[in-house]
Tab-separated table of C-alpha atoms and ligand atoms in Angstrom:
chain	number	residue	atom	x	y	z
A	18	MET	CA	106.365	113.088	124.279
A	19	THR	CA	105.895	110.002	121.740
A	20	PRO	CA	106.888	111.238	118.020
A	21	SER	CA	104.034	110.299	116.478
A	22	ASN	CA	106.202	108.201	113.798
A	23	LEU	CA	107.058	106.283	116.545
A	24	PRO	CA	103.713	104.083	117.512
A	25	VAL	CA	105.292	101.565	119.510
A	26	PHE	CA	108.597	101.423	121.112
A	27	GLN	CA	110.718	98.827	122.504
A	28	ALA	CA	113.542	99.955	124.298
A	29	ASP	CA	114.961	97.196	125.845
A	30	LEU	CA	115.311	95.619	121.938
A	31	TYR	CA	117.612	97.786	120.721
A	32	ARG	CA	119.138	98.363	124.248
A	33	HIS	CA	119.527	94.367	123.819
A	34	ARG	CA	120.969	94.643	120.410
A	35	ARG	CA	123.410	97.541	121.290
A	36	GLY	CA	124.109	95.332	124.303
A	37	GLN	CA	125.402	92.754	121.645
A	38	LEU	CA	127.257	94.639	119.385
A	39	ALA	CA	129.663	95.648	122.492
A	40	ALA	CA	130.133	92.069	123.139
A	41	ARG	CA	131.770	91.586	119.921
A	42	ILE	CA	133.763	94.710	119.916
A	43	ARG	CA	134.832	93.213	123.422
A	44	GLU	CA	135.747	90.116	121.767
A	45	GLN	CA	137.940	91.762	118.686
A	46	SER	CA	138.895	94.580	120.855
A	47	GLY	CA	138.655	94.723	124.677
A	48	SER	CA	137.176	98.119	124.598
A	49	GLY	CA	136.950	100.531	122.312
A	50	ILE	CA	134.346	103.009	120.801
A	51	ALA	CA	131.921	102.956	118.405
A	52	ILE	CA	130.193	105.794	116.280
A	53	LEU	CA	127.582	105.677	113.804
A	54	ALA	CA	125.341	108.268	111.737
A	55	THR	CA	121.840	108.058	109.840
A	56	ALA	CA	121.846	108.707	106.589
A	57	PRO	CA	121.390	112.399	105.202
A	58	GLU	CA	118.197	113.449	104.078
A	59	GLN	CA	117.999	114.196	99.940
A	60	LEU	CA	117.051	116.473	97.904
A	61	ARG	CA	115.317	115.591	95.204
A	62	ASN	CA	114.778	118.555	93.068
A	63	ARG	CA	115.812	122.286	94.119
A	64	ASP	CA	114.937	122.382	97.503
A	65	SER	CA	112.276	119.744	97.640
A	66	GLU	CA	113.603	116.495	99.549
A	67	PHE	CA	113.116	112.468	99.053
A	68	PRO	CA	110.654	110.967	101.577
A	69	TYR	CA	113.080	110.682	104.290
A	70	ARG	CA	114.682	106.790	105.074
A	71	HIS	CA	116.898	106.361	107.815
A	72	ASP	CA	119.820	104.499	107.838
A	73	SER	CA	119.375	100.586	108.166
A	74	ASP	CA	122.344	99.792	110.850
A	75	PHE	CA	121.644	103.023	112.523
A	76	PHE	CA	117.840	101.925	113.019
A	77	TYR	CA	118.537	98.405	114.002
A	78	LEU	CA	120.984	99.598	117.189
A	79	THR	CA	118.051	102.953	117.876
A	80	GLY	CA	115.287	102.542	116.336
A	81	PHE	CA	115.276	105.840	116.244
A	82	ASP	CA	113.946	106.928	112.282
A	83	GLU	CA	114.489	111.078	112.160
A	84	PRO	CA	117.323	112.386	110.372
A	85	GLY	CA	120.227	114.399	111.696
A	86	ALA	CA	121.341	112.066	114.522
A	87	THR	CA	124.480	109.837	115.190
A	88	LEU	CA	124.712	106.993	118.086
A	89	VAL	CA	128.351	106.555	119.654
A	90	LEU	CA	128.857	103.327	121.690
A	91	GLN	CA	131.196	103.843	124.878
A	92	VAL	CA	132.388	100.567	125.279
A	93	ASP	CA	134.635	99.009	128.317
A	94	ARG	CA	135.520	95.213	129.310
A	95	ASN	CA	131.762	95.595	131.061
A	96	THR	CA	129.548	98.322	130.158
A	97	VAL	CA	128.283	100.269	127.522
A	98	VAL	CA	127.489	103.590	127.527
A	99	ALA	CA	125.025	104.515	124.722
A	100	HIS	CA	125.193	108.182	123.737
A	101	LEU	CA	122.915	110.012	121.353
A	102	PHE	CA	123.021	113.458	119.130
A	103	CYS	CA	119.843	114.460	117.688
A	104	ARG	CA	118.240	117.042	116.353
A	105	PRO	CA	117.054	119.787	119.507
A	106	LYS	CA	113.514	120.540	119.834
A	107	ASP	CA	112.755	123.704	117.790
A	108	PRO	CA	109.016	125.262	118.086
A	109	GLU	CA	109.423	127.079	114.886
A	110	ARG	CA	110.811	124.121	112.490
A	111	GLU	CA	108.618	121.984	114.234
A	112	ILE	CA	105.594	124.105	112.258
A	113	TRP	CA	107.022	123.065	109.691
A	114	ASP	CA	108.760	120.084	109.563
A	115	GLY	CA	106.840	118.319	112.708
A	116	LEU	CA	107.540	117.121	115.910
A	117	ARG	CA	110.957	116.215	117.070
A	118	LEU	CA	111.800	113.998	119.874
A	119	GLY	CA	114.803	115.831	121.320
A	120	PRO	CA	117.730	114.976	123.522
A	121	GLU	CA	115.133	115.807	126.526
A	122	ALA	CA	113.038	112.933	126.089
A	123	ALA	CA	115.476	110.814	124.357
A	124	PRO	CA	116.802	108.577	127.313
A	125	GLU	CA	113.444	107.574	128.710
A	126	TYR	CA	111.797	107.198	125.187
A	127	LEU	CA	114.730	105.495	123.274
A	128	GLY	CA	116.909	104.008	126.307
A	129	VAL	CA	120.237	105.526	125.484
A	130	ASP	CA	122.223	106.704	128.187
A	131	HIS	CA	122.832	110.458	127.661
A	132	ALA	CA	121.569	112.418	124.854
A	133	TYR	CA	122.489	116.023	123.251
A	134	PRO	CA	121.774	118.712	120.353
A	135	ASN	CA	123.803	117.089	117.287
A	136	THR	CA	125.444	121.006	117.235
A	137	GLU	CA	127.283	119.299	120.252
A	138	LEU	CA	128.839	116.489	117.980
A	139	ASP	CA	132.261	118.218	116.993
A	140	GLN	CA	132.757	119.311	120.955
A	141	ALA	CA	131.803	116.370	122.448
A	142	LEU	CA	133.439	113.510	120.342
A	143	PRO	CA	137.247	115.083	120.835
A	144	LYS	CA	136.431	114.025	124.652
A	145	LEU	CA	134.556	110.906	123.700
A	146	LEU	CA	138.002	109.552	121.806
A	147	ALA	CA	140.268	110.793	124.449
A	148	ASP	CA	142.314	107.533	124.900
A	149	GLN	CA	140.389	105.032	123.297
A	150	THR	CA	142.238	102.723	121.613
A	151	ALA	CA	139.553	100.946	119.314
A	152	LEU	CA	137.525	103.038	117.395
A	153	TYR	CA	134.460	101.667	115.153
A	154	ILE	CA	133.154	103.139	112.075
A	155	ARG	CA	132.155	102.368	108.903
A	156	LEU	CA	135.699	102.468	106.835
A	157	ALA	CA	135.541	104.181	103.897
A	158	SER	CA	132.146	105.134	103.485
A	159	SER	CA	132.085	108.715	102.391
A	160	ALA	CA	134.207	111.894	101.914
A	161	GLU	CA	132.074	114.016	104.890
A	162	THR	CA	132.064	110.300	107.162
A	163	ASP	CA	136.015	110.451	106.796
A	164	ARG	CA	136.319	114.216	106.648
A	165	ARG	CA	134.513	114.736	110.033
A	166	ILE	CA	136.613	111.882	111.893
A	167	ARG	CA	139.841	112.980	110.710
A	168	HIS	CA	138.569	116.352	112.613
A	169	TRP	CA	137.999	114.781	115.457
A	170	ILE	CA	141.259	112.761	115.996
A	171	ASP	CA	143.224	115.361	114.981
A	172	ARG	CA	141.791	117.447	118.136
A	173	VAL	CA	142.927	114.654	119.746
A	174	ARG	CA	146.408	114.187	118.733
A	175	GLY	CA	146.392	117.972	119.466
A	176	GLN	CA	146.343	116.818	123.002
A	177	ALA	CA	149.111	114.463	122.542
A	178	ARG	CA	151.991	116.687	124.438
A	179	ALA	CA	149.188	117.000	126.983
A	180	GLY	CA	149.196	112.589	127.518
A	181	VAL	CA	146.139	112.142	125.880
A	182	ASN	CA	145.942	109.025	123.302
A	183	ALA	CA	144.238	109.032	120.526
A	184	PRO	CA	142.687	105.982	118.959
A	185	SER	CA	145.597	103.648	116.831
A	186	GLU	CA	142.973	100.871	115.451
A	187	PHE	CA	140.592	102.086	113.053
A	188	ARG	CA	138.140	98.603	112.269
A	189	ASP	CA	134.862	98.225	110.332
A	190	ILE	CA	131.799	98.840	112.222
A	191	GLU	CA	129.657	97.481	109.428
A	192	ALA	CA	131.449	93.609	109.524
A	193	LEU	CA	129.751	92.927	113.186
A	194	VAL	CA	126.023	94.877	112.795
A	195	HIS	CA	125.586	92.944	109.512
A	196	GLU	CA	127.210	89.503	110.890
A	197	MET	CA	123.874	90.546	113.434
A	198	ARG	CA	121.665	91.172	111.326
A	199	LEU	CA	121.650	88.662	109.148
A	200	PHE	CA	119.876	85.907	111.384
A	201	LYS	CA	116.587	87.793	112.368
A	202	ASP	CA	115.393	87.915	115.937
A	203	LEU	CA	111.700	87.585	117.027
A	204	SER	CA	110.543	91.177	116.621
A	205	GLU	CA	112.311	91.355	112.885
A	206	VAL	CA	110.240	87.820	111.549
A	207	GLU	CA	107.131	88.946	112.904
A	208	THR	CA	107.444	92.597	111.116
A	209	MET	CA	108.242	90.495	108.279
A	210	ARG	CA	105.671	88.537	108.055
A	211	ARG	CA	103.553	91.151	108.154
A	212	ALA	CA	105.447	93.344	105.822
A	213	ALA	CA	105.007	89.998	103.088
A	214	ALA	CA	101.410	89.730	104.160
A	215	ILE	CA	100.947	92.895	103.100
A	216	SER	CA	102.766	92.831	99.423
A	217	ALA	CA	101.097	89.366	98.942
A	218	GLU	CA	97.633	91.045	99.322
A	219	ALA	CA	98.784	93.894	97.114
A	220	HIS	CA	100.056	91.084	94.264
A	221	LEU	CA	96.426	89.268	94.839
A	222	ARG	CA	94.885	93.371	94.393
A	223	ALA	CA	96.551	93.564	91.093
A	224	MET	CA	95.853	90.177	90.028
A	225	ARG	CA	92.141	90.556	90.364
A	226	THR	CA	92.282	93.916	88.929
A	227	CYS	CA	94.159	93.734	85.969
A	228	ARG	CA	92.079	93.780	82.460
A	229	PRO	CA	93.620	94.028	79.152
A	230	GLY	CA	93.886	97.371	78.054
A	231	GLN	CA	94.705	99.057	80.979
A	232	ARG	CA	98.731	100.467	81.353
A	233	GLU	CA	101.340	99.248	83.439
A	234	TYR	CA	101.163	102.276	85.954
A	235	GLN	CA	97.371	101.804	86.760
A	236	ILE	CA	98.472	98.193	87.917
A	237	GLU	CA	101.389	100.070	89.933
A	238	ALA	CA	98.712	102.378	91.727
A	239	GLU	CA	97.120	99.242	92.743
A	240	LEU	CA	100.003	97.852	94.186
A	241	LEU	CA	100.657	101.291	95.972
A	242	HIS	CA	96.773	101.473	97.211
A	243	ALA	CA	97.527	97.993	98.673
A	244	PHE	CA	100.707	98.828	100.511
A	245	ARG	CA	99.504	102.094	102.204
A	246	HIS	CA	95.998	101.021	102.501
A	247	SER	CA	97.547	98.839	104.774
A	248	GLY	CA	99.786	101.067	106.944
A	249	ALA	CA	103.318	99.944	104.883
A	250	GLN	CA	105.359	102.975	104.590
A	251	SER	CA	107.113	102.886	101.511
A	252	VAL	CA	107.856	100.358	98.846
A	253	ALA	CA	111.105	98.568	99.576
A	254	TYR	CA	112.023	99.145	96.138
A	255	ASN	CA	110.919	100.475	92.666
A	256	SER	CA	108.186	98.224	91.733
A	257	ILE	CA	108.109	95.991	87.919
A	258	VAL	CA	105.408	96.141	86.406
A	259	ALA	CA	106.294	94.369	82.989
A	260	ALA	CA	103.811	93.532	80.396
A	261	GLY	CA	104.715	91.242	77.470
A	262	ALA	CA	108.388	91.606	76.048
A	263	ASN	CA	108.939	94.092	79.217
A	264	ALA	CA	109.222	91.001	81.470
A	265	CYS	CA	112.866	90.014	79.868
A	266	ILE	CA	114.426	93.517	81.112
A	267	LEU	CA	115.208	92.686	84.385
A	268	HIS	CA	115.259	95.998	85.693
A	269	TYR	CA	112.095	97.045	84.458
A	270	ARG	CA	110.149	99.992	86.228
A	271	ALA	CA	106.795	100.541	85.789
A	272	SER	CA	106.155	102.278	82.789
A	273	ALA	CA	102.938	102.952	80.110
A	274	ALA	CA	102.856	99.718	78.062
A	275	GLU	CA	99.228	99.252	77.004
A	276	LEU	CA	98.370	95.371	79.007
A	277	GLN	CA	97.599	93.222	75.824
A	278	SER	CA	95.633	89.968	75.966
A	279	GLY	CA	97.811	86.608	75.271
A	280	ASP	CA	100.567	88.429	77.113
A	281	LEU	CA	102.056	87.351	80.049
A	282	CYS	CA	102.272	90.363	83.178
A	283	LEU	CA	105.271	90.099	85.119
A	284	ILE	CA	104.935	91.794	88.869
A	285	ASP	CA	108.091	92.067	91.086
A	286	ALA	CA	106.987	94.720	94.170
A	287	GLY	CA	107.103	94.481	97.601
A	288	CYS	CA	106.499	96.565	100.790
A	289	GLU	CA	108.751	98.326	103.284
A	290	LEU	CA	106.820	98.181	106.559
A	291	ASP	CA	108.476	99.360	109.637
A	292	GLY	CA	112.063	99.572	108.368
A	293	TYR	CA	111.628	95.874	106.701
A	294	ALA	CA	111.356	94.864	103.444
A	295	SER	CA	109.478	92.228	101.394
A	296	ASP	CA	110.248	91.271	97.748
A	297	ILE	CA	107.797	88.789	95.862
A	298	THR	CA	107.329	88.015	92.083
A	299	ARG	CA	104.582	87.043	89.827
A	300	THR	CA	104.102	86.681	86.316
A	301	PHE	CA	100.198	86.056	85.403
A	302	PRO	CA	98.600	85.973	82.037
A	303	ILE	CA	96.822	89.226	81.492
A	304	ASN	CA	93.521	87.684	79.689
A	305	GLY	CA	93.025	85.330	83.040
A	306	ARG	CA	94.646	82.153	81.440
A	307	PHE	CA	97.827	80.762	80.246
A	308	SER	CA	98.783	79.993	76.965
A	309	ALA	CA	100.311	76.472	76.392
A	310	ALA	CA	103.618	77.850	75.614
A	311	GLN	CA	103.124	80.439	78.657
A	312	ARG	CA	101.998	77.299	80.322
A	313	ALA	CA	105.338	74.882	79.961
A	314	LEU	CA	107.881	78.049	80.689
A	315	TYR	CA	105.752	78.564	84.091
A	316	ASP	CA	105.818	75.062	85.574
A	317	ILE	CA	109.755	74.861	84.800
A	318	THR	CA	110.069	77.937	86.571
A	319	LEU	CA	107.453	76.659	89.359
A	320	ALA	CA	109.419	73.129	89.221
A	321	ALA	CA	112.856	75.031	89.426
A	322	GLN	CA	112.017	77.152	92.733
A	323	GLU	CA	110.076	74.119	94.550
A	324	ALA	CA	113.011	72.563	93.871
A	325	ALA	CA	114.892	75.627	95.305
A	326	VAL	CA	112.544	75.855	98.155
A	327	ASP	CA	113.971	72.191	99.741
A	328	ALA	CA	117.228	72.849	98.791
A	329	THR	CA	116.630	75.587	101.267
A	330	LYS	CA	117.734	74.386	104.936
A	331	PRO	CA	120.218	74.973	107.940
A	332	GLY	CA	123.634	72.857	106.729
A	333	ASN	CA	122.876	73.391	103.080
A	334	THR	CA	125.325	76.696	101.526
A	335	PHE	CA	123.533	79.933	100.216
A	336	MET	CA	124.607	78.195	96.682
A	337	GLN	CA	122.413	74.655	96.841
A	338	PRO	CA	118.822	76.780	96.237
A	339	HIS	CA	120.609	78.016	92.980
A	340	ASP	CA	122.183	75.561	92.028
A	341	THR	CA	118.965	73.098	92.411
A	342	ALA	CA	117.276	75.437	90.240
A	343	VAL	CA	119.817	75.793	87.665
A	344	ARG	CA	119.131	72.164	86.778
A	345	VAL	CA	115.178	72.041	86.871
A	346	LEU	CA	115.622	75.153	84.351
A	347	THR	CA	118.467	73.759	82.411
A	348	GLN	CA	116.621	70.482	81.355
A	349	GLY	CA	113.875	72.520	80.936
A	350	MET	CA	115.397	74.601	78.542
A	351	LEU	CA	116.491	71.557	76.758
A	352	ASP	CA	113.288	69.208	77.067
A	353	GLU	CA	111.346	72.514	75.568
A	354	LYS	CA	114.530	73.180	72.958
A	355	LEU	CA	115.537	76.426	74.006
A	356	LEU	CA	118.956	74.667	74.004
A	357	SER	CA	119.323	72.279	71.710
A	358	LEU	CA	120.402	68.446	73.323
A	359	HIS	CA	122.463	67.655	70.488
A	360	GLN	CA	124.625	70.655	70.202
A	361	LEU	CA	125.337	70.646	74.003
A	362	GLY	CA	124.893	66.949	74.422
A	363	SER	CA	123.503	66.968	78.275
A	364	VAL	CA	122.427	68.994	80.864
A	365	ASP	CA	125.281	68.882	82.916
A	366	ASN	CA	127.535	70.197	79.742
A	367	ALA	CA	124.820	72.473	79.483
A	368	ILE	CA	124.962	74.241	82.658
A	369	GLU	CA	128.850	73.675	82.745
A	370	THR	CA	129.217	75.843	79.936
A	371	GLY	CA	127.039	78.863	81.269
A	372	ALA	CA	124.483	77.815	78.316
A	373	TYR	CA	121.843	78.238	80.277
A	374	ARG	CA	122.699	81.480	81.046
A	375	ARG	CA	121.197	82.762	77.871
A	376	PHE	CA	117.420	82.414	79.347
A	377	TYR	CA	118.249	82.576	83.272
A	378	MET	CA	121.281	85.224	83.805
A	379	HIS	CA	120.299	86.146	87.540
A	380	ARG	CA	121.106	84.332	91.038
A	381	THR	CA	118.524	82.967	92.938
A	382	SER	CA	118.676	84.650	96.137
A	383	HIS	CA	119.723	87.333	97.942
A	384	TRP	CA	119.398	88.202	101.811
A	385	LEU	CA	115.902	90.271	102.705
A	386	GLY	CA	115.788	92.279	105.616
A	387	MET	CA	116.034	95.921	106.128
A	388	ASP	CA	117.525	96.329	103.018
A	389	VAL	CA	116.202	94.637	100.053
A	390	HIS	CA	119.197	93.199	98.945
A	391	ASP	CA	120.361	92.773	102.617
A	392	VAL	CA	123.614	92.707	104.242
A	393	GLY	CA	125.889	90.086	105.257
A	394	SER	CA	128.085	87.768	103.906
A	395	TYR	CA	127.476	85.204	101.532
A	396	ARG	CA	131.235	83.486	102.174
A	397	GLU	CA	131.642	81.853	105.519
A	398	ALA	CA	134.723	83.483	107.620
A	399	GLY	CA	137.739	82.045	107.534
A	400	ALA	CA	139.948	81.209	104.256
A	401	SER	CA	142.376	83.948	103.291
A	402	ASN	CA	141.515	83.629	99.682
A	403	ALA	CA	138.261	85.127	98.885
A	404	THR	CA	137.537	83.148	95.943
A	405	GLU	CA	137.712	80.072	98.179
A	406	LYS	CA	135.872	80.679	100.982
A	407	PRO	CA	132.849	78.420	101.237
A	408	TRP	CA	129.706	79.213	100.735
A	409	ARG	CA	127.538	80.828	103.399
A	410	ILE	CA	126.255	77.951	104.981
A	411	LEU	CA	122.324	78.453	105.996
A	412	CYS	CA	121.748	78.224	109.655
A	413	GLU	CA	117.732	79.333	111.425
A	414	ASN	CA	116.967	82.322	110.813
A	415	MET	CA	118.131	83.360	107.892
A	416	MET	CA	115.775	85.368	105.660
A	417	LEU	CA	116.323	85.223	101.809
A	418	THR	CA	114.555	85.113	98.601
A	419	ILE	CA	113.902	82.005	96.305
A	420	GLU	CA	113.104	83.826	92.801
A	421	PRO	CA	114.041	81.616	89.628
A	422	GLY	CA	113.090	83.306	86.298
A	423	LEU	CA	112.824	82.655	82.640
A	424	TYR	CA	113.549	85.234	80.078
A	425	VAL	CA	112.979	83.795	76.240
A	426	ARG	CA	114.067	87.187	73.730
A	427	PRO	CA	113.183	86.206	70.132
A	428	ALA	CA	116.133	84.520	68.195
A	429	ASP	CA	116.203	82.582	64.961
A	430	ASP	CA	117.268	78.807	67.300
A	431	VAL	CA	114.542	79.367	69.819
A	432	PRO	CA	110.622	78.119	69.440
A	433	GLU	CA	108.648	81.529	68.479
A	434	ALA	CA	106.363	80.589	70.486
A	435	PHE	CA	108.172	81.152	73.533
A	436	TRP	CA	109.428	84.800	72.014
A	437	ASN	CA	109.032	87.343	74.652
A	438	ILE	CA	107.982	85.496	77.477
A	439	GLY	CA	109.691	86.446	80.968
A	440	ILE	CA	108.897	84.640	83.904
A	441	ARG	CA	109.871	84.847	87.326
A	442	ILE	CA	108.630	83.574	90.518
A	443	GLU	CA	109.628	85.069	93.914
A	444	ASP	CA	108.961	84.178	97.598
A	445	ASP	CA	110.804	85.044	100.754
A	446	ALA	CA	112.081	82.322	102.660
A	447	LEU	CA	112.756	82.105	106.720
A	448	VAL	CA	115.180	79.273	107.315
A	449	THR	CA	113.783	77.228	110.012
A	450	GLN	CA	114.717	74.872	112.109
A	451	ASN	CA	114.186	71.565	109.739
A	452	GLY	CA	113.694	73.679	106.166
A	453	CYS	CA	112.284	76.665	105.433
A	454	ASP	CA	109.124	78.324	106.012
A	455	LEU	CA	107.554	80.875	102.661
A	456	ILE	CA	106.327	83.807	103.994
A	457	SER	CA	104.867	85.644	101.019
A	458	ARG	CA	102.690	82.723	100.080
A	459	GLY	CA	99.318	84.705	101.047
A	460	VAL	CA	99.452	85.054	97.195
A	461	PRO	CA	98.985	81.729	95.050
A	462	VAL	CA	101.463	80.696	92.844
A	463	LYS	CA	100.805	77.206	91.261
A	464	ALA	CA	99.187	78.308	87.740
A	465	ASP	CA	95.645	77.267	88.135
A	466	GLU	CA	95.582	78.136	91.414
A	467	ILE	CA	96.415	81.775	89.863
A	468	GLU	CA	94.127	81.343	87.066
A	469	ALA	CA	91.532	80.825	89.952
A	470	VAL	CA	91.775	84.048	91.503
A	471	MET	CA	91.787	86.012	88.266
A	472	ARG	CA	88.665	84.480	87.165
A	473	GLY	CA	87.410	85.965	90.259
B	27	LIG	N1	113.453	93.061	93.378
B	27	LIG	C1	114.471	93.106	93.779
B	27	LIG	C2	114.906	91.408	93.359
B	27	LIG	O1	113.971	90.592	93.536
B	27	LIG	O2	116.411	91.417	93.954
B	28	LIG	MN1	114.323	89.726	94.947
B	29	LIG	MN1	112.252	90.575	93.482
């Protein structure tokens, strides 16, 4: 039986990832046991649930997207044995909730070595933990996880006089899995390219259908239509559709404001496809033509993005694109008199004093992958003091966003023509051998090209 929500399955891919994780466990501990549960279902109201979303780490190692599952890896010097605990088949529940894979079909379909009903977890875990030294789990992640693990360990400790040893080395499984997830494999890159292409198409649709007098939620509806119509399962995060001054609120949602001619519309929206996020922002004039003031700030933001893109290459640090963008943006703020050169003296001083943060208050990049703000350390390992650890060196196959912006709130010392302009331009970059590849450029970014799209 093949569940309908897993159309194509590559058991070898997930087996390979489990093998890679096992190798890292061996490196640290020689052998050990790893336990990783997927995410619980969440109620939205009373007995009605949010659409289910699996845990990203669990999915990365199994490709299994049903709730109620736990993966246990038994790693010794030469082998790794994968045990999956999952929901048992239940014809009565399946009439209501849909088909379940079930433990009988799981080994063949998912490539795990053994599968059992999840009702056997409490019975099986103490046996699997017996005489293991190293236990890899999510440390201090939730009271419920801690409680269950303690229960299993207590059962093993209870056998001490029979000569059974309980694990004594507790290790963080996330550190290992997140480091793996930072480097995208071919299958991930291919999925992320498709996710970004769908999101770019959705932004195009929003630009093409945008008219003064519409409401923000109507533009959001166009985005959702495009995502679902192309097969994306979900948004990767709550869509932002921000008209006029709303664009200066960084975590604004699509609400009910009317789109006014003469204002800009900022859309930050991306779909999730087969477990992978995309994250795109475009800012465009609601009536199809940038005003001179809007265009001036738009072109500064785009120049900042271009400079950051040039700085996104192997060997540079994660912070270099940001520092580069900040310099271009700050010079633009001085040129357009958002900041006073007279008061600040130089672009260097405007950066050093943080004066630019009044109009650009967020970072330029974050990792992107299964989670929109994806996992992986932003610092190199090694130094003992976190503040001394160098920023992460960019390497081939990392994926990150590049998203500079300018946000101008009304103030007496700011030229009025710029009041309430909020602009962000965001693309998704795959670090390549010599630079980066922007996988989200299916939607144009140059002001002239955006105006051309809007003219239809
Ligand atoms: N859309 C979330 C972000 O840009 O970080
Ligand atoms: Mn982003
Ligand atoms: Mn975004």
